[in-house]
Amino acid sequence: MSLTEVDWSLIPSPADDGKADHLEGMALPDISLPATSGAWVNVGSLTGVSVIYVYPMTGRPDRDLPDGWDDIPGARGCTPQSCAFRDHFAELQGHGAQHVFGVSVQTKEYQQEAAERLHLPFPLLSDAKGALAETLDLPTFEVDDTRLLKRLTMIARDGVIEKVFYPVFPPDQDAQNVISWLT
């Protein structure tokens, strides 16, 4: 089984705890986040349709995941989720998505490795300082004294969140769910 192939029946699925119910209808905040493209992206000034998928953390081949990672509902699957958005990127654009971003609390440098290794055609954004998470009151969880974001996907039009997918499971189906909604 490859890095992106997971038997999702062996992974605990996350429950909807209602912690993303407030997001639909909210404006994306006037916050700039560093992108793996080298630019800074002000999420509040995005125009058109934006797809922003939020994930806990991407694993790296040279580092172990936290102990018990696969036992945390919703933690596993960041690489398959990113690869699905990569594989469906042209289709997302064809259905009107002008912007696609992945967001986690990992540093831009950490995410740069993932973006290059996974050959992502869109940038990943770093919310390492937690500005986006705090302003939008995004759902989080703690692992090894680190606050991570729970997986969710927002579709915004001209800076206003129209649709939120939460919880997202299985993560490798997220891009297809977004395409279905855009259609």
Short mmCIF file of C-alpha atoms in Angstrom, two decimals:
data_model
loop_
_atom_site.label_atom_id
_atom_site.label_comp_id
_atom_site.label_asym_id
_atom_site.label_seq_id
_atom_site.Cartn_x
_atom_site.Cartn_y
_atom_site.Cartn_z
CA MET A 1 0.00 0.00 0.00
CA SER A 2 1.48 3.38 -0.98
CA LEU A 3 1.68 6.52 1.15
CA THR A 4 -1.55 7.85 -0.33
CA GLU A 5 -3.47 4.55 -0.21
CA VAL A 6 -5.11 3.96 3.14
CA ASP A 7 -7.66 1.38 4.23
CA TRP A 8 -10.05 3.92 5.74
CA SER A 9 -12.07 1.17 7.44
CA LEU A 10 -9.10 0.70 9.80
CA ILE A 11 -8.93 4.40 10.73
CA PRO A 12 -11.41 5.90 13.22
CA SER A 13 -13.68 8.42 11.53
CA PRO A 14 -14.19 11.82 13.14
CA ALA A 15 -17.58 12.84 14.53
CA ASP A 16 -19.24 16.16 13.81
CA ASP A 17 -18.76 18.04 17.07
CA GLY A 18 -20.49 21.18 15.73
CA LYS A 19 -17.30 23.25 16.02
CA ALA A 20 -17.49 24.40 12.39
CA ASP A 21 -21.21 25.23 12.32
CA HIS A 22 -20.54 28.97 12.70
CA LEU A 23 -18.32 29.30 9.62
CA GLU A 24 -20.82 29.43 6.74
CA GLY A 25 -21.66 33.04 5.99
CA MET A 26 -18.54 34.43 7.71
CA ALA A 27 -16.11 36.64 5.85
CA LEU A 28 -12.57 35.39 5.53
CA PRO A 29 -10.43 37.63 7.77
CA ASP A 30 -7.95 40.23 6.60
CA ILE A 31 -4.99 38.01 7.45
CA SER A 32 -1.90 37.37 5.34
CA LEU A 33 -0.30 33.94 5.53
CA PRO A 34 3.05 32.87 4.07
CA ALA A 35 2.69 30.56 1.06
CA THR A 36 5.00 27.90 -0.28
CA SER A 37 5.05 29.92 -3.52
CA GLY A 38 7.12 32.55 -1.69
CA ALA A 39 4.26 35.07 -1.63
CA TRP A 40 2.00 36.17 1.20
CA VAL A 41 -1.70 35.49 0.67
CA ASN A 42 -4.31 37.74 2.27
CA VAL A 43 -7.23 35.34 2.57
CA GLY A 44 -9.67 38.21 3.19
CA SER A 45 -8.90 39.79 -0.17
CA LEU A 46 -9.41 36.67 -2.30
CA THR A 47 -11.86 37.22 -5.14
CA GLY A 48 -13.86 34.66 -7.07
CA VAL A 49 -14.23 31.12 -5.79
CA SER A 50 -11.60 29.93 -3.31
CA VAL A 51 -11.19 26.41 -1.97
CA ILE A 52 -9.30 26.28 1.30
CA TYR A 53 -8.71 22.87 2.81
CA VAL A 54 -7.47 22.78 6.38
CA TYR A 55 -5.54 19.79 7.70
CA PRO A 56 -3.67 18.78 10.87
CA MET A 57 -0.15 18.11 9.56
CA THR A 58 1.62 16.46 6.67
CA GLY A 59 3.94 13.62 7.56
CA ARG A 60 7.46 13.53 6.20
CA PRO A 61 9.42 10.46 5.15
CA ASP A 62 12.32 11.43 7.44
CA ARG A 63 10.22 12.01 10.59
CA ASP A 64 7.93 9.82 12.67
CA LEU A 65 4.32 10.81 13.16
CA PRO A 66 3.24 11.38 16.78
CA ASP A 67 2.59 8.22 18.80
CA GLY A 68 -0.97 6.99 18.31
CA TRP A 69 -1.56 9.21 15.26
CA ASP A 70 -3.68 6.60 13.48
CA ASP A 71 -5.90 6.25 16.56
CA ILE A 72 -6.91 9.94 16.58
CA PRO A 73 -10.19 10.30 14.63
CA GLY A 74 -9.56 12.51 11.60
CA ALA A 75 -5.82 12.91 12.06
CA ARG A 76 -4.63 10.51 9.35
CA GLY A 77 -4.89 11.44 5.69
CA CYS A 78 -3.22 14.79 5.02
CA THR A 79 -1.06 13.45 2.20
CA PRO A 80 -3.95 11.60 0.45
CA GLN A 81 -6.09 14.74 0.81
CA SER A 82 -3.41 16.98 -0.73
CA CYS A 83 -2.77 14.47 -3.51
CA ALA A 84 -6.50 14.35 -4.31
CA PHE A 85 -6.60 18.15 -4.64
CA ARG A 86 -3.48 17.92 -6.83
CA ASP A 87 -5.00 15.22 -9.03
CA HIS A 88 -8.30 17.13 -9.39
CA PHE A 89 -6.77 20.62 -9.64
CA ALA A 90 -7.63 21.17 -13.33
CA GLU A 91 -11.15 19.88 -12.73
CA LEU A 92 -11.58 22.24 -9.76
CA GLN A 93 -10.47 25.13 -11.95
CA GLY A 94 -12.86 23.97 -14.68
CA HIS A 95 -15.69 24.19 -12.15
CA GLY A 96 -14.82 27.77 -11.22
CA ALA A 97 -12.24 27.54 -8.43
CA GLN A 98 -9.85 30.46 -9.00
CA HIS A 99 -7.82 29.63 -5.89
CA VAL A 100 -6.95 26.39 -4.09
CA PHE A 101 -4.94 26.42 -0.88
CA GLY A 102 -4.06 23.91 1.80
CA VAL A 103 -3.61 25.31 5.33
CA SER A 104 -2.00 23.86 8.45
CA VAL A 105 -0.09 25.17 11.47
CA GLN A 106 3.18 23.83 10.10
CA THR A 107 5.84 26.34 9.12
CA LYS A 108 6.21 27.45 5.53
CA GLU A 109 9.55 25.64 5.37
CA TYR A 110 8.01 22.38 6.60
CA GLN A 111 5.20 22.72 4.08
CA GLN A 112 7.63 23.61 1.29
CA GLU A 113 9.07 20.11 1.53
CA ALA A 114 5.57 18.59 1.22
CA ALA A 115 4.55 20.85 -1.66
CA GLU A 116 7.69 19.91 -3.61
CA ARG A 117 7.59 16.18 -2.74
CA LEU A 118 3.89 15.91 -3.64
CA HIS A 119 4.23 18.11 -6.76
CA LEU A 120 1.35 20.35 -5.73
CA PRO A 121 0.26 22.84 -8.42
CA PHE A 122 -1.08 25.23 -5.76
CA PRO A 123 0.49 26.73 -2.65
CA LEU A 124 0.17 25.58 0.92
CA LEU A 125 -0.33 28.32 3.51
CA SER A 126 1.19 28.36 6.99
CA ASP A 127 -0.93 29.38 9.96
CA ALA A 128 1.95 28.66 12.34
CA LYS A 129 1.09 31.70 14.46
CA GLY A 130 -2.57 30.64 14.67
CA ALA A 131 -4.04 33.91 13.37
CA LEU A 132 -6.49 32.28 10.96
CA ALA A 133 -7.43 29.54 13.45
CA GLU A 134 -8.13 32.06 16.21
CA THR A 135 -9.99 34.60 14.09
CA LEU A 136 -12.28 32.00 12.53
CA ASP A 137 -12.40 29.90 15.72
CA LEU A 138 -11.43 26.81 13.75
CA PRO A 139 -11.72 23.43 15.49
CA THR A 140 -8.44 22.14 16.89
CA PHE A 141 -6.95 19.27 18.87
CA GLU A 142 -3.74 18.74 20.85
CA VAL A 143 -0.99 16.22 20.13
CA ASP A 144 2.40 16.20 21.84
CA ASP A 145 1.79 19.71 23.27
CA THR A 146 1.04 21.07 19.79
CA ARG A 147 -2.30 22.53 18.77
CA LEU A 148 -3.30 21.20 15.35
CA LEU A 149 -6.25 22.07 13.13
CA LYS A 150 -9.02 19.58 12.56
CA ARG A 151 -9.63 18.74 8.93
CA LEU A 152 -12.24 20.85 7.15
CA THR A 153 -12.73 22.46 3.77
CA MET A 154 -14.18 25.90 3.08
CA ILE A 155 -15.47 27.19 -0.22
CA ALA A 156 -15.59 30.98 -0.32
CA ARG A 157 -16.91 33.35 -2.95
CA ASP A 158 -15.42 36.85 -2.95
CA GLY A 159 -14.16 36.31 0.59
CA VAL A 160 -17.38 34.98 2.14
CA ILE A 161 -17.54 31.33 3.22
CA GLU A 162 -20.44 29.68 1.36
CA LYS A 163 -19.87 26.02 2.18
CA VAL A 164 -17.97 24.08 4.83
CA PHE A 165 -17.26 20.36 4.70
CA TYR A 166 -16.73 19.12 8.27
CA PRO A 167 -15.72 16.63 9.31
CA VAL A 168 -13.92 15.48 6.19
CA PHE A 169 -13.68 11.71 5.95
CA PRO A 170 -12.24 9.95 4.13
CA PRO A 171 -9.80 12.73 3.26
CA ASP A 172 -8.93 11.36 -0.17
CA GLN A 173 -12.55 12.02 -1.26
CA ASP A 174 -12.52 15.69 -0.22
CA ALA A 175 -11.62 17.15 -3.62
CA GLN A 176 -14.34 15.11 -5.33
CA ASN A 177 -16.89 16.32 -2.75
CA VAL A 178 -15.88 19.91 -3.49
CA ILE A 179 -16.23 19.31 -7.24
CA SER A 180 -19.70 17.80 -6.71
CA TRP A 181 -20.75 20.87 -4.69
CA LEU A 182 -19.33 23.29 -7.28
CA THR A 183 -21.22 21.44 -9.99
#
